[in-house]
């Protein structure tokens, strides 16, 4: 089942398995389409967790309730990260089986003072988030997602541009007839960051008023959302590609959608966690924020949220000591789930064909990531990778081993190195993605299915 990159996973499926592939993909496409921000992803994860019998850990802690094997709890961090625990029959000090992924994605964030008018057109000033090719974000329909928090604490949720009759927004581009100078620039300079302002209106509220279009936008915001211009100061609004994820290809074998890095891993990890029966070792699913900008901040992996929640879990199980916490973390095993680059024949010279992931060849293990001389990589042990290979082969899971691309060309990072600080076994794992970090990314349904199978095996057997 391993690493034969010449064999498509599709060829092994029975009609029943093909139906299961499509069923999982339908749920995933819905998740991709409905959950385009961290807040939306956490809200949906909470809904699914509660349906599966998970309790809010904050309520458990407040009530002083003791937990035991079989109990299931979740904890939310600032509405942008979530961890779920399913307590196993073995003592916590034996370690946990952890699925970790991130739910933030590349996008355009609206600045705190965003709204302005220029010669009869209104714009939002933006600041891009994560590593993007800026020229890819012009002239595509964008939807507005996020929250505005007023001074009295009132939270106004906004989602505009996703329904068929919603208006959308866009970043404009210079017409080809006047682009001779623009086209001489490097790709990184064709569109500058300060040129990613989003066109939002052009209807003047009053005649001969200098900022009549801006005033009209403010009037609409007041009418529909009861917010004023100053409320942008405490808003978290983002612009993302508008529209639903879709099946791709005549054969419908792939998924085209925004934010598959890393919601493809987040969704499958969450599904696997919620469907896992009583585990031996405590099962954990961790979905965090800020990976695309270095895992920093209170909701990123560098925060103490996860460690604090493990300490609370040990306490609720009557097993807490500082030494028990350290042992629990050190004895844990983790799949640090994030996507890998998929081979693209149009850009073949960017890859090393023997050590790259291919669409439709199964889930991916990256022994290391990092850049060039493995900088920033945790580099999993050979023993751990050998254990995982045996586990996956024994359970019929198709997988491949890969690197991100040519050694000197670039690289990337995940949350693996942060978790490796505890001394646990951790490896980067995910699926191959084509057009990674573009507004629309491509995955294979077969790879998504194999990854979900692999997660099921890991939570039961690691």
Short mmCIF file of N, CA and C in Angstrom, two decimals, residues 210-285:
data_model
loop_
_atom_site.label_atom_id
_atom_site.label_comp_id
_atom_site.label_asym_id
_atom_site.label_seq_id
_atom_site.Cartn_x
_atom_site.Cartn_y
_atom_site.Cartn_z
N UNK A 210 -18.51 65.49 -1.69
CA UNK A 210 -17.17 64.97 -1.94
C UNK A 210 -17.05 63.49 -1.61
N UNK A 211 -17.68 63.02 -0.54
CA UNK A 211 -17.60 61.61 -0.14
C UNK A 211 -18.99 60.99 -0.10
N UNK A 212 -19.79 61.29 -1.11
CA UNK A 212 -21.17 60.84 -1.14
C UNK A 212 -21.28 59.33 -1.28
N UNK A 213 -20.36 58.68 -2.03
CA UNK A 213 -20.40 57.23 -2.18
C UNK A 213 -20.04 56.55 -0.84
N UNK A 214 -19.00 57.05 -0.20
CA UNK A 214 -18.65 56.53 1.13
C UNK A 214 -19.80 56.70 2.10
N UNK A 215 -20.44 57.85 2.07
CA UNK A 215 -21.59 58.08 2.95
C UNK A 215 -22.71 57.09 2.65
N UNK A 216 -22.88 56.77 1.39
CA UNK A 216 -23.91 55.79 1.03
C UNK A 216 -23.59 54.41 1.58
N UNK A 217 -22.31 54.02 1.51
CA UNK A 217 -21.91 52.73 2.09
C UNK A 217 -22.17 52.72 3.59
N UNK A 218 -21.81 53.81 4.27
CA UNK A 218 -22.03 53.89 5.73
C UNK A 218 -23.52 53.83 6.05
N UNK A 219 -24.34 54.43 5.22
CA UNK A 219 -25.78 54.39 5.45
C UNK A 219 -26.30 52.95 5.32
N UNK A 220 -25.80 52.23 4.33
CA UNK A 220 -26.20 50.83 4.17
C UNK A 220 -25.73 49.96 5.33
N UNK A 221 -24.51 50.20 5.80
CA UNK A 221 -24.00 49.44 6.95
C UNK A 221 -24.83 49.72 8.19
N UNK A 222 -25.23 50.96 8.35
CA UNK A 222 -26.08 51.31 9.49
C UNK A 222 -27.44 50.64 9.37
N UNK A 223 -28.00 50.65 8.16
CA UNK A 223 -29.33 50.09 7.95
C UNK A 223 -29.35 48.58 8.15
N UNK A 224 -28.37 47.88 7.60
CA UNK A 224 -28.41 46.42 7.60
C UNK A 224 -27.72 45.78 8.81
N UNK A 225 -26.71 46.47 9.36
CA UNK A 225 -25.94 45.86 10.45
C UNK A 225 -25.87 46.71 11.71
N UNK A 226 -26.42 47.92 11.65
CA UNK A 226 -26.38 48.84 12.79
C UNK A 226 -24.95 49.09 13.27
N UNK A 227 -24.04 49.31 12.34
CA UNK A 227 -22.67 49.64 12.69
C UNK A 227 -22.28 50.97 12.07
N UNK A 228 -21.36 51.68 12.76
CA UNK A 228 -20.87 52.96 12.30
C UNK A 228 -19.42 52.82 11.87
N UNK A 229 -18.88 53.87 11.24
CA UNK A 229 -17.51 53.80 10.72
C UNK A 229 -16.51 53.50 11.82
N UNK A 230 -16.69 54.08 13.00
CA UNK A 230 -15.74 53.85 14.09
C UNK A 230 -15.73 52.40 14.56
N UNK A 231 -16.79 51.65 14.27
CA UNK A 231 -16.85 50.25 14.71
C UNK A 231 -15.86 49.37 13.95
N UNK A 232 -15.34 49.84 12.82
CA UNK A 232 -14.29 49.08 12.14
C UNK A 232 -13.04 48.94 13.01
N UNK A 233 -12.87 49.85 13.97
CA UNK A 233 -11.70 49.79 14.85
C UNK A 233 -11.63 48.48 15.63
N UNK A 234 -12.79 47.90 15.93
CA UNK A 234 -12.82 46.64 16.69
C UNK A 234 -13.52 45.56 15.88
N UNK A 235 -13.14 45.47 14.61
CA UNK A 235 -13.73 44.47 13.72
C UNK A 235 -12.67 43.48 13.27
N UNK A 236 -13.11 42.28 12.95
CA UNK A 236 -12.29 41.28 12.28
C UNK A 236 -13.04 40.86 11.03
N UNK A 237 -12.74 41.53 9.95
CA UNK A 237 -13.40 41.28 8.68
C UNK A 237 -12.36 40.83 7.67
N UNK A 238 -12.74 39.89 6.85
CA UNK A 238 -11.81 39.34 5.87
C UNK A 238 -12.51 39.12 4.55
N UNK A 239 -11.75 39.23 3.48
CA UNK A 239 -12.28 38.98 2.14
C UNK A 239 -11.67 37.71 1.60
N UNK A 240 -12.53 36.80 1.17
CA UNK A 240 -12.12 35.48 0.69
C UNK A 240 -12.80 35.22 -0.65
N UNK A 241 -12.29 34.29 -1.44
CA UNK A 241 -12.96 33.97 -2.71
C UNK A 241 -14.42 33.58 -2.49
N UNK A 242 -15.29 34.17 -3.26
CA UNK A 242 -16.73 33.92 -3.12
C UNK A 242 -17.12 32.63 -3.83
N UNK A 243 -18.12 31.96 -3.30
CA UNK A 243 -18.67 30.80 -3.98
C UNK A 243 -18.29 29.48 -3.34
N UNK A 244 -19.00 28.44 -3.72
CA UNK A 244 -18.82 27.13 -3.16
C UNK A 244 -17.64 26.39 -3.78
N UNK A 245 -17.06 25.50 -2.99
CA UNK A 245 -16.12 24.54 -3.55
C UNK A 245 -16.88 23.64 -4.53
N UNK A 246 -16.17 23.06 -5.49
CA UNK A 246 -16.82 22.26 -6.52
C UNK A 246 -16.02 20.99 -6.81
N UNK A 247 -16.71 20.00 -7.38
CA UNK A 247 -16.02 18.86 -7.96
C UNK A 247 -15.29 19.33 -9.21
N UNK A 248 -14.12 18.74 -9.46
CA UNK A 248 -13.29 19.16 -10.58
C UNK A 248 -13.07 18.00 -11.54
N UNK A 249 -13.18 18.28 -12.82
CA UNK A 249 -12.91 17.29 -13.85
C UNK A 249 -14.16 16.65 -14.41
N UNK A 250 -14.08 16.19 -15.66
CA UNK A 250 -15.18 15.44 -16.25
C UNK A 250 -15.55 14.24 -15.38
N UNK A 251 -14.55 13.63 -14.76
CA UNK A 251 -14.77 12.42 -13.94
C UNK A 251 -15.07 12.74 -12.49
N UNK A 252 -15.11 14.01 -12.12
CA UNK A 252 -15.41 14.45 -10.76
C UNK A 252 -14.46 13.85 -9.72
N UNK A 253 -13.22 13.64 -10.10
CA UNK A 253 -12.28 12.95 -9.23
C UNK A 253 -11.57 13.87 -8.25
N UNK A 254 -11.71 15.18 -8.44
CA UNK A 254 -10.97 16.13 -7.63
C UNK A 254 -11.90 17.17 -7.02
N UNK A 255 -11.35 17.96 -6.09
CA UNK A 255 -12.08 19.05 -5.45
C UNK A 255 -11.34 20.34 -5.73
N UNK A 256 -12.07 21.35 -6.17
CA UNK A 256 -11.54 22.69 -6.37
C UNK A 256 -12.21 23.60 -5.34
N UNK A 257 -11.41 24.25 -4.50
CA UNK A 257 -12.01 25.09 -3.48
C UNK A 257 -11.00 25.97 -2.79
N UNK A 258 -11.51 27.01 -2.13
CA UNK A 258 -10.68 27.91 -1.35
C UNK A 258 -10.37 27.31 0.02
N UNK A 259 -9.13 27.50 0.49
CA UNK A 259 -8.78 27.17 1.87
C UNK A 259 -8.55 25.70 2.14
N UNK A 260 -8.21 24.92 1.12
CA UNK A 260 -7.96 23.49 1.38
C UNK A 260 -6.69 23.30 2.20
N UNK A 261 -5.78 24.23 2.15
CA UNK A 261 -4.66 24.31 3.08
C UNK A 261 -5.11 25.19 4.24
N UNK A 262 -5.56 24.63 5.35
CA UNK A 262 -5.41 23.24 5.74
C UNK A 262 -6.75 22.65 6.19
N UNK A 263 -7.83 23.12 5.59
CA UNK A 263 -9.12 22.58 6.01
C UNK A 263 -9.35 21.17 5.52
N UNK A 264 -8.57 20.72 4.53
CA UNK A 264 -8.68 19.32 4.13
C UNK A 264 -8.23 18.41 5.27
N UNK A 265 -7.18 18.80 5.98
CA UNK A 265 -6.74 18.01 7.13
C UNK A 265 -7.64 18.24 8.33
N UNK A 266 -8.08 19.48 8.52
CA UNK A 266 -8.94 19.79 9.67
C UNK A 266 -10.24 19.01 9.62
N UNK A 267 -10.88 19.00 8.45
CA UNK A 267 -12.17 18.31 8.33
C UNK A 267 -12.03 16.82 8.55
N UNK A 268 -11.06 16.20 7.90
CA UNK A 268 -10.91 14.75 8.03
C UNK A 268 -10.47 14.36 9.43
N UNK A 269 -9.60 15.17 10.06
CA UNK A 269 -9.20 14.90 11.44
C UNK A 269 -10.40 14.99 12.38
N UNK A 270 -11.22 16.01 12.19
CA UNK A 270 -12.41 16.17 13.03
C UNK A 270 -13.39 15.02 12.83
N UNK A 271 -13.64 14.65 11.58
CA UNK A 271 -14.54 13.53 11.31
C UNK A 271 -14.03 12.25 11.97
N UNK A 272 -12.74 11.99 11.84
CA UNK A 272 -12.16 10.79 12.42
C UNK A 272 -12.28 10.80 13.93
N UNK A 273 -12.01 11.95 14.53
CA UNK A 273 -12.10 12.08 15.99
C UNK A 273 -13.52 11.81 16.47
N UNK A 274 -14.50 12.38 15.81
CA UNK A 274 -15.89 12.25 16.26
C UNK A 274 -16.43 10.84 16.05
N UNK A 275 -15.83 10.10 15.12
CA UNK A 275 -16.32 8.75 14.81
C UNK A 275 -15.54 7.66 15.54
N UNK A 276 -14.54 8.03 16.33
CA UNK A 276 -13.71 7.05 17.03
C UNK A 276 -14.43 6.50 18.25
N UNK A 277 -14.47 5.18 18.34
CA UNK A 277 -15.05 4.53 19.52
C UNK A 277 -14.07 4.61 20.68
N UNK A 278 -14.42 3.97 21.80
CA UNK A 278 -13.59 4.01 23.00
C UNK A 278 -12.13 3.68 22.69
N UNK A 279 -11.22 4.66 22.85
CA UNK A 279 -9.81 4.40 22.54
C UNK A 279 -9.06 3.85 23.76
N UNK A 280 -7.95 3.19 23.47
CA UNK A 280 -7.07 2.78 24.57
C UNK A 280 -6.31 4.00 25.09
N UNK A 281 -5.54 4.62 24.22
CA UNK A 281 -4.88 5.86 24.57
C UNK A 281 -5.83 7.02 24.30
N UNK A 282 -5.81 8.02 25.14
CA UNK A 282 -6.68 9.17 24.95
C UNK A 282 -6.47 9.77 23.56
N UNK A 283 -7.57 9.99 22.85
CA UNK A 283 -7.53 10.58 21.51
C UNK A 283 -7.71 12.09 21.62
N UNK A 284 -7.03 12.80 20.75
CA UNK A 284 -7.08 14.26 20.79
C UNK A 284 -7.09 14.80 19.36
N UNK A 285 -7.91 15.81 19.13
CA UNK A 285 -7.93 16.54 17.86
C UNK A 285 -7.74 18.01 18.18
#
